CSV table of C-alpha atoms and ligand atoms in Angstrom, one decimal:
chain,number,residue,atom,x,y,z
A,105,UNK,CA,41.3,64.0,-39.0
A,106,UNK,CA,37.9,62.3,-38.9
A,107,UNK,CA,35.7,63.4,-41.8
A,108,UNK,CA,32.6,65.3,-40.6
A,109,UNK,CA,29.3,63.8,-40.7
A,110,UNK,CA,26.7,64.6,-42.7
A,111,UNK,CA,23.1,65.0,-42.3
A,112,UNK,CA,20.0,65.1,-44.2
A,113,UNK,CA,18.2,68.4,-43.7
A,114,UNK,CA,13.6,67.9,-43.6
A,115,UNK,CA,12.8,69.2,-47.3
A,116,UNK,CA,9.2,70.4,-48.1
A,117,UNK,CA,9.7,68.4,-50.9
A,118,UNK,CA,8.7,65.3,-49.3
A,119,UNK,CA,7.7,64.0,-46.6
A,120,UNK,CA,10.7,64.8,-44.3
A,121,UNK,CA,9.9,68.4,-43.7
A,122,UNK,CA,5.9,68.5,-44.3
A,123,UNK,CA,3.3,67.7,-42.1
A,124,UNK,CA,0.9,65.4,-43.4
A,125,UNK,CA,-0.2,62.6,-40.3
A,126,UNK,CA,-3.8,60.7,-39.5
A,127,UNK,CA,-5.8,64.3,-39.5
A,128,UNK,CA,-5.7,64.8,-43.3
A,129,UNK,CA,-6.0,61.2,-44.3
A,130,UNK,CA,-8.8,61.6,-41.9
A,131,UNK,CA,-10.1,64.5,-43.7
A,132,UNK,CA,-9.8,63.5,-47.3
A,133,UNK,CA,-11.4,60.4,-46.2
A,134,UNK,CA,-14.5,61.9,-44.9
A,135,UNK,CA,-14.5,63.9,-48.7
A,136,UNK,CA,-14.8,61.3,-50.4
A,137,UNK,CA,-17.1,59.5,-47.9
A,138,UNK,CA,-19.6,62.4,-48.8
A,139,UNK,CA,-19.6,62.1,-52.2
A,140,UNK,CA,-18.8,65.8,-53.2
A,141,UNK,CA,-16.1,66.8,-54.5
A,142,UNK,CA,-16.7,70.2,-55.6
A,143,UNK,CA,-16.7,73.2,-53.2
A,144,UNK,CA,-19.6,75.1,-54.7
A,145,UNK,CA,-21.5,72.1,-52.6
A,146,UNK,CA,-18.9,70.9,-50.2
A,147,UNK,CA,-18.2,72.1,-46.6
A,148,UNK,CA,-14.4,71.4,-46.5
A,149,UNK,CA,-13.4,74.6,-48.9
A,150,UNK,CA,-15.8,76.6,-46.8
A,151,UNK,CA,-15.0,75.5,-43.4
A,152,UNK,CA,-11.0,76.3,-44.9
A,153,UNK,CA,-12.0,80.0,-45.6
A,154,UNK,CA,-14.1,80.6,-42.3
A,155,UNK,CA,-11.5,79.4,-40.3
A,156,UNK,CA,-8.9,81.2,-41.6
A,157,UNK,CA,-10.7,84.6,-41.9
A,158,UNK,CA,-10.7,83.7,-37.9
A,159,UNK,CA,-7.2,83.1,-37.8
A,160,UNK,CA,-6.1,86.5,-39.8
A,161,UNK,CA,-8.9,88.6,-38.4
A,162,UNK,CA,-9.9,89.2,-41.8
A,163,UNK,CA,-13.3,89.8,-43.0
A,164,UNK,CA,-13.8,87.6,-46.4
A,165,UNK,CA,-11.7,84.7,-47.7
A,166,UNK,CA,-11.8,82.9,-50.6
A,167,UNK,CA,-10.4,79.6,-51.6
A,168,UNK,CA,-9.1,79.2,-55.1
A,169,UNK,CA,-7.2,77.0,-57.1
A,170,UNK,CA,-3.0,78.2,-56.6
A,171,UNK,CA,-1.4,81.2,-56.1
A,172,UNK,CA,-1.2,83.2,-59.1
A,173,UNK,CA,-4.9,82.3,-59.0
A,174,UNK,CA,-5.0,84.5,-55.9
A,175,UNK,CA,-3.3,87.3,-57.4
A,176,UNK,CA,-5.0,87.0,-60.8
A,177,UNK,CA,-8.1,87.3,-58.5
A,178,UNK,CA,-6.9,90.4,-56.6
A,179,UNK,CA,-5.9,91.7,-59.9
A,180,UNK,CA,-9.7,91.5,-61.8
A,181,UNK,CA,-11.4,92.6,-58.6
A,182,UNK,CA,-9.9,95.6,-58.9
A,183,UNK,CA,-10.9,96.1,-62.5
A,184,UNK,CA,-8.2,97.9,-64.4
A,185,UNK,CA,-8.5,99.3,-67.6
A,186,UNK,CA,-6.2,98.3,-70.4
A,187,UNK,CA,-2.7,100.3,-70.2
A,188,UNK,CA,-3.3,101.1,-66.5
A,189,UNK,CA,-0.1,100.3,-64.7
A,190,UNK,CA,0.5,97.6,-61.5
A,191,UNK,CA,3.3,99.0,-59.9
A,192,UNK,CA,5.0,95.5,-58.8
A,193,UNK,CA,8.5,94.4,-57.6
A,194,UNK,CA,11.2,92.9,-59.8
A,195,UNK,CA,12.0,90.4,-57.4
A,196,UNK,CA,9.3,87.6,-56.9
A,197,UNK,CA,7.5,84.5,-58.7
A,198,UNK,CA,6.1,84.7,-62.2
A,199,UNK,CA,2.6,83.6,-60.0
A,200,UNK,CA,2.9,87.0,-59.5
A,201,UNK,CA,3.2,89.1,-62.5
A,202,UNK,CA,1.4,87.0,-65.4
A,203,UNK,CA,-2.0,87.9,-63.8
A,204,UNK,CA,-1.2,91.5,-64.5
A,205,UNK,CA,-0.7,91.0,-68.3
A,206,UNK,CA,-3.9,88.9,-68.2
A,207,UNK,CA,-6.1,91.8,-67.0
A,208,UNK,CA,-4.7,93.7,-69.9
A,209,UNK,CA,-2.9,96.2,-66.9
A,210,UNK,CA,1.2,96.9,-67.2
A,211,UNK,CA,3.2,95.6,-64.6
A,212,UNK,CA,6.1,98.9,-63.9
A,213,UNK,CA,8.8,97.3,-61.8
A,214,UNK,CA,9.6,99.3,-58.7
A,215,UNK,CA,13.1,98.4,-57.6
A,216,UNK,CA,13.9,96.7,-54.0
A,217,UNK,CA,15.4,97.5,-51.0
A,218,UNK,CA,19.3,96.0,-51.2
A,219,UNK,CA,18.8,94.8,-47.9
A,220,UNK,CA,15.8,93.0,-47.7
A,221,UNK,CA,14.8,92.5,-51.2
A,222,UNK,CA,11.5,94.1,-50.5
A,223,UNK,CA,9.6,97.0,-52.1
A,224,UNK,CA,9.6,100.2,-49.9
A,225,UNK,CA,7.5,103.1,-50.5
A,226,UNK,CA,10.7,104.9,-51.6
A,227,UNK,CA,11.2,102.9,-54.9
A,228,UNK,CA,7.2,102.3,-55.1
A,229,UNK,CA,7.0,106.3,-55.3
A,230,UNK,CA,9.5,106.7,-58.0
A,231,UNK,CA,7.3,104.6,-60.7
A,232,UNK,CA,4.1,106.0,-59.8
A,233,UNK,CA,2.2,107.6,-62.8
A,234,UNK,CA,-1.1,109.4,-63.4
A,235,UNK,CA,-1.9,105.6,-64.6
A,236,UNK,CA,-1.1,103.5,-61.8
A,237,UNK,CA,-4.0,101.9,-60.4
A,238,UNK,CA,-2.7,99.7,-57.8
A,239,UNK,CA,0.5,98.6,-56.2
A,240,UNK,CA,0.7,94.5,-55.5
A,241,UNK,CA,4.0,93.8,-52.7
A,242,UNK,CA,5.6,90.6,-52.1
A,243,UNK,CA,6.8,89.9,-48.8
A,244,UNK,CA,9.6,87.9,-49.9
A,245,UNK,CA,10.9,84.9,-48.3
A,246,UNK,CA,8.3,85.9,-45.0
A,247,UNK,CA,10.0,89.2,-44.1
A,248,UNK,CA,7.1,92.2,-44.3
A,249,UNK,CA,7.5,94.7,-46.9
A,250,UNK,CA,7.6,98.4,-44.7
A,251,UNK,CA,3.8,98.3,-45.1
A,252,UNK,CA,3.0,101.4,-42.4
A,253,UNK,CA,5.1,103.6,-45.2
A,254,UNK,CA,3.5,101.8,-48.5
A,255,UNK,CA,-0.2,102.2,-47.4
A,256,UNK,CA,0.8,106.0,-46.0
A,257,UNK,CA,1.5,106.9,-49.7
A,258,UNK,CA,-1.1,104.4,-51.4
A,259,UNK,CA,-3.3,106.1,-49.2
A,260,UNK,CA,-2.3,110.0,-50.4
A,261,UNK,CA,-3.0,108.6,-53.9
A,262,UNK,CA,-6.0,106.7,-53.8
A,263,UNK,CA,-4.6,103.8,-54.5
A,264,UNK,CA,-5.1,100.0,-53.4
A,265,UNK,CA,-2.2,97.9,-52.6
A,266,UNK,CA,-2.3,93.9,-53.1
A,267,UNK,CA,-0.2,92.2,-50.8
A,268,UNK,CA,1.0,89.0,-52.1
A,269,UNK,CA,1.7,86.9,-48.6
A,270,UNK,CA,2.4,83.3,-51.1
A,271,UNK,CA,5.9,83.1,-48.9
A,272,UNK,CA,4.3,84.9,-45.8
A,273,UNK,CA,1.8,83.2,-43.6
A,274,UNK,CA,1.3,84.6,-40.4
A,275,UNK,CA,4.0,87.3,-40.9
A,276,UNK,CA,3.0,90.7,-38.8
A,277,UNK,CA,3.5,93.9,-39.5
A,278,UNK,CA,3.6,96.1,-36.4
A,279,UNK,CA,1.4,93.8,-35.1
A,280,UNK,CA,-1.3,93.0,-38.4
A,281,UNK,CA,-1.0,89.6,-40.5
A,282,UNK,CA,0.2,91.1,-43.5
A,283,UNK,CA,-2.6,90.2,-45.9
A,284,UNK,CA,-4.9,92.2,-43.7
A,285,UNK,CA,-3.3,95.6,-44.4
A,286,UNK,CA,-3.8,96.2,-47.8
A,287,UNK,CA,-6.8,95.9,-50.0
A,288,UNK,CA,-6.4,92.5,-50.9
A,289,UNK,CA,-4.3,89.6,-49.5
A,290,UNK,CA,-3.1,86.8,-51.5
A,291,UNK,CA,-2.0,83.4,-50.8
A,292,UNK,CA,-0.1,80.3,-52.0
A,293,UNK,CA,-0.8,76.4,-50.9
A,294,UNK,CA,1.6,75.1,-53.4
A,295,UNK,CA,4.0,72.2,-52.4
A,296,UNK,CA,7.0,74.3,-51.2
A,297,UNK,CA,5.0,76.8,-48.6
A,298,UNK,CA,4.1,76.7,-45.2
A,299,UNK,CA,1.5,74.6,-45.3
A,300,UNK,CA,-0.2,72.7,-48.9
A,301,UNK,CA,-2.6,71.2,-50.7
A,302,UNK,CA,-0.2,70.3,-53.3
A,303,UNK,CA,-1.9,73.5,-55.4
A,304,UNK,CA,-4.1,76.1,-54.0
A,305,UNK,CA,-4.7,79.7,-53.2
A,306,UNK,CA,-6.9,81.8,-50.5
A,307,UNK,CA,-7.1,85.6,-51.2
A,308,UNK,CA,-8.8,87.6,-48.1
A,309,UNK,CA,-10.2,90.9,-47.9
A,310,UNK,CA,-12.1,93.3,-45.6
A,311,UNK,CA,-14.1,95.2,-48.3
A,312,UNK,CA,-17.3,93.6,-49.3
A,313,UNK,CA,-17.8,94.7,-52.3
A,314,UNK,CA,-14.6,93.5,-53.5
A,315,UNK,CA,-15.1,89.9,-51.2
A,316,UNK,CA,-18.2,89.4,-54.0
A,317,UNK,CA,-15.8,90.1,-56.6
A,318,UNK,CA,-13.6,87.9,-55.6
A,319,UNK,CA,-16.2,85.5,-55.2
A,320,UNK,CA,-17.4,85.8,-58.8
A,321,UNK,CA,-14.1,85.8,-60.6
A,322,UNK,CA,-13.7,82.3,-58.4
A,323,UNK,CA,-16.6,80.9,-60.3
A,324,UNK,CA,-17.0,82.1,-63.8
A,325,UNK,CA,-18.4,85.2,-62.4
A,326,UNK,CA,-21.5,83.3,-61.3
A,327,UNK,CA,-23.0,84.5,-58.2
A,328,UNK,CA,-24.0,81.4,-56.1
A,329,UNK,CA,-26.8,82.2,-53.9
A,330,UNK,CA,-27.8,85.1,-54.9
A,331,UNK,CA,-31.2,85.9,-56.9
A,332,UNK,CA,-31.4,86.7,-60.5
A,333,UNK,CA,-28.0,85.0,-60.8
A,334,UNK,CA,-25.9,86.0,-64.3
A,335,UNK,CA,-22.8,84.9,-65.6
A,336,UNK,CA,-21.8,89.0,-64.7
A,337,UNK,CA,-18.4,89.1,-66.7
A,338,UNK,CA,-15.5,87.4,-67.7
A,339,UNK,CA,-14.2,84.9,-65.4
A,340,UNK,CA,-12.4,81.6,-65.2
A,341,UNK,CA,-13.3,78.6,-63.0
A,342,UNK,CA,-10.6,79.1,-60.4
A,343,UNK,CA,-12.2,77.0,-57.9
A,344,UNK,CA,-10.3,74.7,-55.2
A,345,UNK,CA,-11.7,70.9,-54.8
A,346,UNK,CA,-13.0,69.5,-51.5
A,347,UNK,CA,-10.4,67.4,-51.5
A,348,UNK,CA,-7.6,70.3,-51.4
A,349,UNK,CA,-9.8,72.2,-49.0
A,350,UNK,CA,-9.9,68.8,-46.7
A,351,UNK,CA,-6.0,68.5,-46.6
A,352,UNK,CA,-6.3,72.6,-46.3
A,353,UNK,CA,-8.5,72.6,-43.1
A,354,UNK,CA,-6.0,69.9,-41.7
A,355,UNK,CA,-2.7,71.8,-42.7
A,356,UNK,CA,-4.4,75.0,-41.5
A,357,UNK,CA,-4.6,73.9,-37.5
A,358,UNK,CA,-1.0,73.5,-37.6
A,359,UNK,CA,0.0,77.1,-39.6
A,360,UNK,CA,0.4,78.3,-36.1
A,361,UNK,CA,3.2,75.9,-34.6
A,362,UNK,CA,5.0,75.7,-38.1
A,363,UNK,CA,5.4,79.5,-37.9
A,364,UNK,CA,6.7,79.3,-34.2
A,365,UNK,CA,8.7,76.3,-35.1
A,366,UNK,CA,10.5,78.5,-38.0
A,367,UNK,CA,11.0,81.2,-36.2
A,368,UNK,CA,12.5,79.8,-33.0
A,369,UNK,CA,14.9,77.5,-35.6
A,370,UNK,CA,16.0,81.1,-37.4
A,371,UNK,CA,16.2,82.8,-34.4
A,372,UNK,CA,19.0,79.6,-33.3
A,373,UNK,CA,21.0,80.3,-36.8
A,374,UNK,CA,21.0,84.0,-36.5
A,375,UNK,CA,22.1,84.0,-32.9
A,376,UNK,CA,25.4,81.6,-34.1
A,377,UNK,CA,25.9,83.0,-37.5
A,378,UNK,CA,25.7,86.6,-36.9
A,379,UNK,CA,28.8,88.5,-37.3
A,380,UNK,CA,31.0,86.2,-39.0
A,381,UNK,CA,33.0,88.1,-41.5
A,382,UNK,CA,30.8,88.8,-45.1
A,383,UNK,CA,27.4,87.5,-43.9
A,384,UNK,CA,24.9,89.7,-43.2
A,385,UNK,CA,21.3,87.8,-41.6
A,386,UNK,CA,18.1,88.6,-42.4
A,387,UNK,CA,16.3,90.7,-40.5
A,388,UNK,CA,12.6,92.4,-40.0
A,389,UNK,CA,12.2,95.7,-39.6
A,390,UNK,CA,11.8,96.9,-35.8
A,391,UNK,CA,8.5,95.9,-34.4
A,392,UNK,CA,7.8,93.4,-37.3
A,393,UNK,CA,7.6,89.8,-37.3
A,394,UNK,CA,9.5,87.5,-40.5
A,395,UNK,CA,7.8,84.0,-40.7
A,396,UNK,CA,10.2,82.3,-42.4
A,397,UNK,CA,9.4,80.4,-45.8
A,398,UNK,CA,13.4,80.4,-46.4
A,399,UNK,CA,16.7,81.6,-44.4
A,400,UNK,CA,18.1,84.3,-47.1
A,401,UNK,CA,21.4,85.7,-46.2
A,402,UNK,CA,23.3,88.1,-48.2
A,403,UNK,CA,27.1,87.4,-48.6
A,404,UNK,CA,29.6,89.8,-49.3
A,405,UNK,CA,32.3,88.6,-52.1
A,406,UNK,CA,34.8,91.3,-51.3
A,407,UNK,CA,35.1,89.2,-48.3
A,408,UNK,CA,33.9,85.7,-48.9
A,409,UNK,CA,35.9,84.4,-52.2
A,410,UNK,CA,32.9,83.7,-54.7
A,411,UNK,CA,30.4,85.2,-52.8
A,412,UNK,CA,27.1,83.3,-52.5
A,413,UNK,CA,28.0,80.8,-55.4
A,414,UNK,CA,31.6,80.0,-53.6
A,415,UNK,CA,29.5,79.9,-50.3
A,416,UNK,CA,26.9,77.4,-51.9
A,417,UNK,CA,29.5,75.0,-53.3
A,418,UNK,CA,30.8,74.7,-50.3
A,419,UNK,CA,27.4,74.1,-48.3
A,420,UNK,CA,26.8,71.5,-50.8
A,421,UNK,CA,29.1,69.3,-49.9
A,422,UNK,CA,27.6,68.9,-46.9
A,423,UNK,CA,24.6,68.1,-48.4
A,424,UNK,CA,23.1,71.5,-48.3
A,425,UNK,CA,21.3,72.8,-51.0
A,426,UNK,CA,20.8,76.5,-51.0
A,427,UNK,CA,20.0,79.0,-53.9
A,428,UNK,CA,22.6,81.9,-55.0
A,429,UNK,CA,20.4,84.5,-56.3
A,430,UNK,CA,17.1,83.0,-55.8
A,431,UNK,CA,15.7,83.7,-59.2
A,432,UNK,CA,18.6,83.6,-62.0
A,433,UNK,CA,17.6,87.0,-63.0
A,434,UNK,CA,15.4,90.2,-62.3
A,435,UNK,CA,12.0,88.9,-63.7
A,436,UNK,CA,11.7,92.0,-66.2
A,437,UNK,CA,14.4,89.9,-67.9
A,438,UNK,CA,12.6,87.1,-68.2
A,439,UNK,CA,11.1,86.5,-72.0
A,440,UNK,CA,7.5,87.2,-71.0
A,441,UNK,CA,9.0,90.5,-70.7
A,442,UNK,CA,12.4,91.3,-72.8
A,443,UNK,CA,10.1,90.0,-75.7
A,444,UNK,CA,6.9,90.7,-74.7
A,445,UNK,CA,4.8,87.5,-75.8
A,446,UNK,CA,1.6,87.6,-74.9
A,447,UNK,CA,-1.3,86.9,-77.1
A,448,UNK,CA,-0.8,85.7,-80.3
A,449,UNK,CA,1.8,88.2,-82.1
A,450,UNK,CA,0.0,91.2,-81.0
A,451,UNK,CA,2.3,92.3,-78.0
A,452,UNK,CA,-0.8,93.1,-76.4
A,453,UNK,CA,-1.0,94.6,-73.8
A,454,UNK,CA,2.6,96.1,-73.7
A,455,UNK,CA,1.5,98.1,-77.0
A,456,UNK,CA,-0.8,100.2,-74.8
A,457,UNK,CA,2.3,101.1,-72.4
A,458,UNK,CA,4.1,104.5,-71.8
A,459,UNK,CA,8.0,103.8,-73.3
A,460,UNK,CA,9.1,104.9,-69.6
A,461,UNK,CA,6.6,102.4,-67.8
A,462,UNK,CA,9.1,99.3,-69.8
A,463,UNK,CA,12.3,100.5,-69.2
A,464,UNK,CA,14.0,98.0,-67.6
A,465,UNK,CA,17.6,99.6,-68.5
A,466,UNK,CA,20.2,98.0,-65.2
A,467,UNK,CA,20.5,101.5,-64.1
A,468,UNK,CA,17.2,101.7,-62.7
A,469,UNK,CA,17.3,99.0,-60.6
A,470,UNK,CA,20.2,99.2,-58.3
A,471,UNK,CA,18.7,97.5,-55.5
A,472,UNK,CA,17.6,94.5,-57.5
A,473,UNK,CA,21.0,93.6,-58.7
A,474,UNK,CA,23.3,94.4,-55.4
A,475,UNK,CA,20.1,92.1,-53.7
A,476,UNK,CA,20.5,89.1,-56.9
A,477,UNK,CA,24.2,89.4,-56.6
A,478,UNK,CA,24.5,88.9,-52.9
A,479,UNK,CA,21.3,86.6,-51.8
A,480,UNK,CA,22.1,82.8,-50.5
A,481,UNK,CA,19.0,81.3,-50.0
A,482,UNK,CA,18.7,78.5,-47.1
A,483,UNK,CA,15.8,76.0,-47.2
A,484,UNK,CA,13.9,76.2,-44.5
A,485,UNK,CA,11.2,74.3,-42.3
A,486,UNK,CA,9.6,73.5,-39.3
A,487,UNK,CA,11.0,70.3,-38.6
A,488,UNK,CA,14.5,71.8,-38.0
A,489,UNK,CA,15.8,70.9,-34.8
A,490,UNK,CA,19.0,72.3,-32.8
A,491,UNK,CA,21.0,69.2,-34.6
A,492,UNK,CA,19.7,70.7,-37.9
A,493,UNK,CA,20.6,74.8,-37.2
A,494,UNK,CA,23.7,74.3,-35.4
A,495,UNK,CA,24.7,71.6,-38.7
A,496,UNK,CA,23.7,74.9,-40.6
A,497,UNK,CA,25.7,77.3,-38.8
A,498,UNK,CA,29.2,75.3,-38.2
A,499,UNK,CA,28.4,74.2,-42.2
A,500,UNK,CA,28.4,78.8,-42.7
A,501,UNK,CA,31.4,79.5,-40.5
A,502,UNK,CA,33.6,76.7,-41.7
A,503,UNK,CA,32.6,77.9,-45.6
A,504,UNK,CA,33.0,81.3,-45.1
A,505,UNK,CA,36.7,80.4,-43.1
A,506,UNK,CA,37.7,78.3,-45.8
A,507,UNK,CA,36.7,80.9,-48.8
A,508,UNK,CA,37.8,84.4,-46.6
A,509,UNK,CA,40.5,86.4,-48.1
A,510,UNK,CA,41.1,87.7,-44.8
A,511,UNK,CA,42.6,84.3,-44.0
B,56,PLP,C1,5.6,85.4,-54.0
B,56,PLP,C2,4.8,84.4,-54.8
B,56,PLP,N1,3.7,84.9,-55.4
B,56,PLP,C3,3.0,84.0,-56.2
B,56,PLP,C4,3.3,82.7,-56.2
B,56,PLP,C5,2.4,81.8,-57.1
B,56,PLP,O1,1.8,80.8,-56.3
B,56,PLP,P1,1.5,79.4,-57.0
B,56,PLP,O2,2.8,78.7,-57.3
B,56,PLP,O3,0.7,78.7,-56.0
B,56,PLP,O4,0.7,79.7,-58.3
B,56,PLP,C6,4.4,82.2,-55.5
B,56,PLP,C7,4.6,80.8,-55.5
B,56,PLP,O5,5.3,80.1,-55.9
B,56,PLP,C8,5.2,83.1,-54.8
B,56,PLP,O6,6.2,82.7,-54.1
């Protein structure tokens, strides 16, 4: 028996699966060349947020420094008062929930679909109080939260809904970038994402009023260009450098092949893995489009011995290195939460919280830990070629042969 080869997979960890070349060397070259390095007087952060307004459709963008910049950003735009409550999901990055605690608002955990992972209107309703004042969705690993249901009751209630797009670039929801459907959009340029700048952040909007918030909470509330300016309230300096907006106009002209690229290389896995025994593949709802950050399949351990962590160990042998559970745990077990440390030894804000907006007993989250228990997360990326997906799929079928107690 010969022993199977294996190969090396592109990682967005270096520089095997990103897609640096001449353009941003180029780029970053010119930045420097000019002698500015700061975007309140560069053109490279600018010409970043014009271009991709143009590329979403989107009225307003702003560059910023990372992610949970973004959706700190999003988050003080809207302005809530201490103790309202940011309906969230339990299932994304910390990016995403800290900036809530910062703004002195509650983050109430609406549990997920068991299918998807995702938020739905359905577990969004059941956590909505007289004191929710906005709803912030994840579209995890690039698949589109049901957004035509979510804004349908936002809507009813008056209430805006942040959609954090960090692992979603160029996703569509029945045909609209998701970013451009909510109030706010929020995105990530750190290392592991579509495209990078190492860190960064872009958060997008069609509402003025809330693009010159944004703008202001950007830049220590300071509003360039205008008359009379004032330092109008409290802000941080969450400003991206010219030279991350250089690399970011070059990685932004080729968003739109990595998407296509990912896409075409899932729709090569699902097409071979689908209906093996115990795997289920991931899937966007009808008329959506999934873009892709990572390949997330759910694995069923009544039928695959060890479910995903019997399916991993396997995979890594070959030298694949996927994720059981994504995040070790629901993030409402995380200390931040379970303990609540915030500022100093004050608890604050989780002092000014209803008892019923912090329970995070297991029983109300059914979704979140049938989703945990189940999820195998693939890398993913653009460079992956039918060598790479069809090393991938015999890789599945042969683990989930070996570890089936159907055998
Ligand atoms: C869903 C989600 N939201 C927010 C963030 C935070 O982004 P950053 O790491 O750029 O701060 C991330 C990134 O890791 C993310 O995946």
């Amino acid at each position: 028996m010969t022993t199977p080869t294996t190969i090396s997979l592109p990682s967005d960890q270096d520089a095997s699966g990103r897609t640096f070349d001449d353009l941003e060397v180029e780029l970053v070259r010119e930045a420097l060349a000019s002698g500015v390095l700061t975007s309140t007087k560069g053109s490279f952060t600018r010409t970043l947020e014009e271009r991709f307004a143009a590329l979403l459709g989107v009225g307003h963008v702003s560059a910023c420094a990372s992610g949970s910049a973004a959706v700190h950003i999003a988050v003080a735009a809207l302005d809530p008062e201490p103790g309202d409550e940011i309906v969230t999901t339990s299932i994304t990055d910390m990016g995403a929930l800290t900036p809530i605690l910062y703004q002195g608002a509650i983050p109430v955990f609406a549990d997920v679909d068991r299918a998807s992972g995702n938020v739905t209107a359905a577990t969004i309703g059941d956590v909505l109080s007289p004191r929710t004042t906005a709803i912030i969705v994840t579209h995890l690993f690039g698949n589109p939260c049901d957004m035509t249901a979510i804004m349908d009751l936002a809507g009813r209630r008056g209430i805006p809904v942040i959609e954090d797009c960090a692992q979603a670039y160029l996703a569509t929801s029945r045909g609209r970038p998701v970013g451009t459907i909510g109030a706010v959009g929020c995105f990530s340029l750190q290392q592991g994402k579509h495209i990078t700048t190492g860190e960064g952040g872009l958060v997008v909007t069609n509402d003025a009023a809330l693009a010159r918030r944004v703008r202001l909470l950007v830049n220590k509330a300071w509003p360039y260009g205008e008359a009379n300016p004032d330092h109008e309230f409290i802000a941080l300096n969450y400003r991206m450098s010219e030279l991350q907006g250089a690399v970011a106009v070059g990685q932004l002209s080729k968003l739109t092949d990595v998407v296509d690229r990912r896409r075409r290389a899932a729709a090569e896995l699902t097409g071979s893995i689908r209906g093996l025994q115990g795997i289920t593949v991931p899937e966007a709802l009808t008329g959506d489009e999934h873009s892709w950050w990572k390949y997330p399949l759910l694995v069923d351990g009544r039928v695959v011995d060890g479910g995903p962590q019997g399916l991993a160990g396997e995979l890594r042998v070959g030298g694949i290195a996927s994720a059981p559970r994504y995040i070790q745990k629901p993030a409402f077990r995380c200390r931040v939460f379970a303990e609540q440390n915030t500022f100093g030894s004050s608890h604050w804000p989780f002092t000014l919280a209803r008892a019923e907006a912090l329970d995070y007993g297991q029983e109300r989250f059914p979704g979140t830990f049938a989703y945990l228990d189940q999820v195998l997360v693939l890398p993913w990326n653009e460079r992956y070629t039918g060598e790479h997906t069809r090393y991938l799929s015999e890789a599945i079928a042969a683990a989930v042969e070996k570890r089936s107690f159907a055998r």
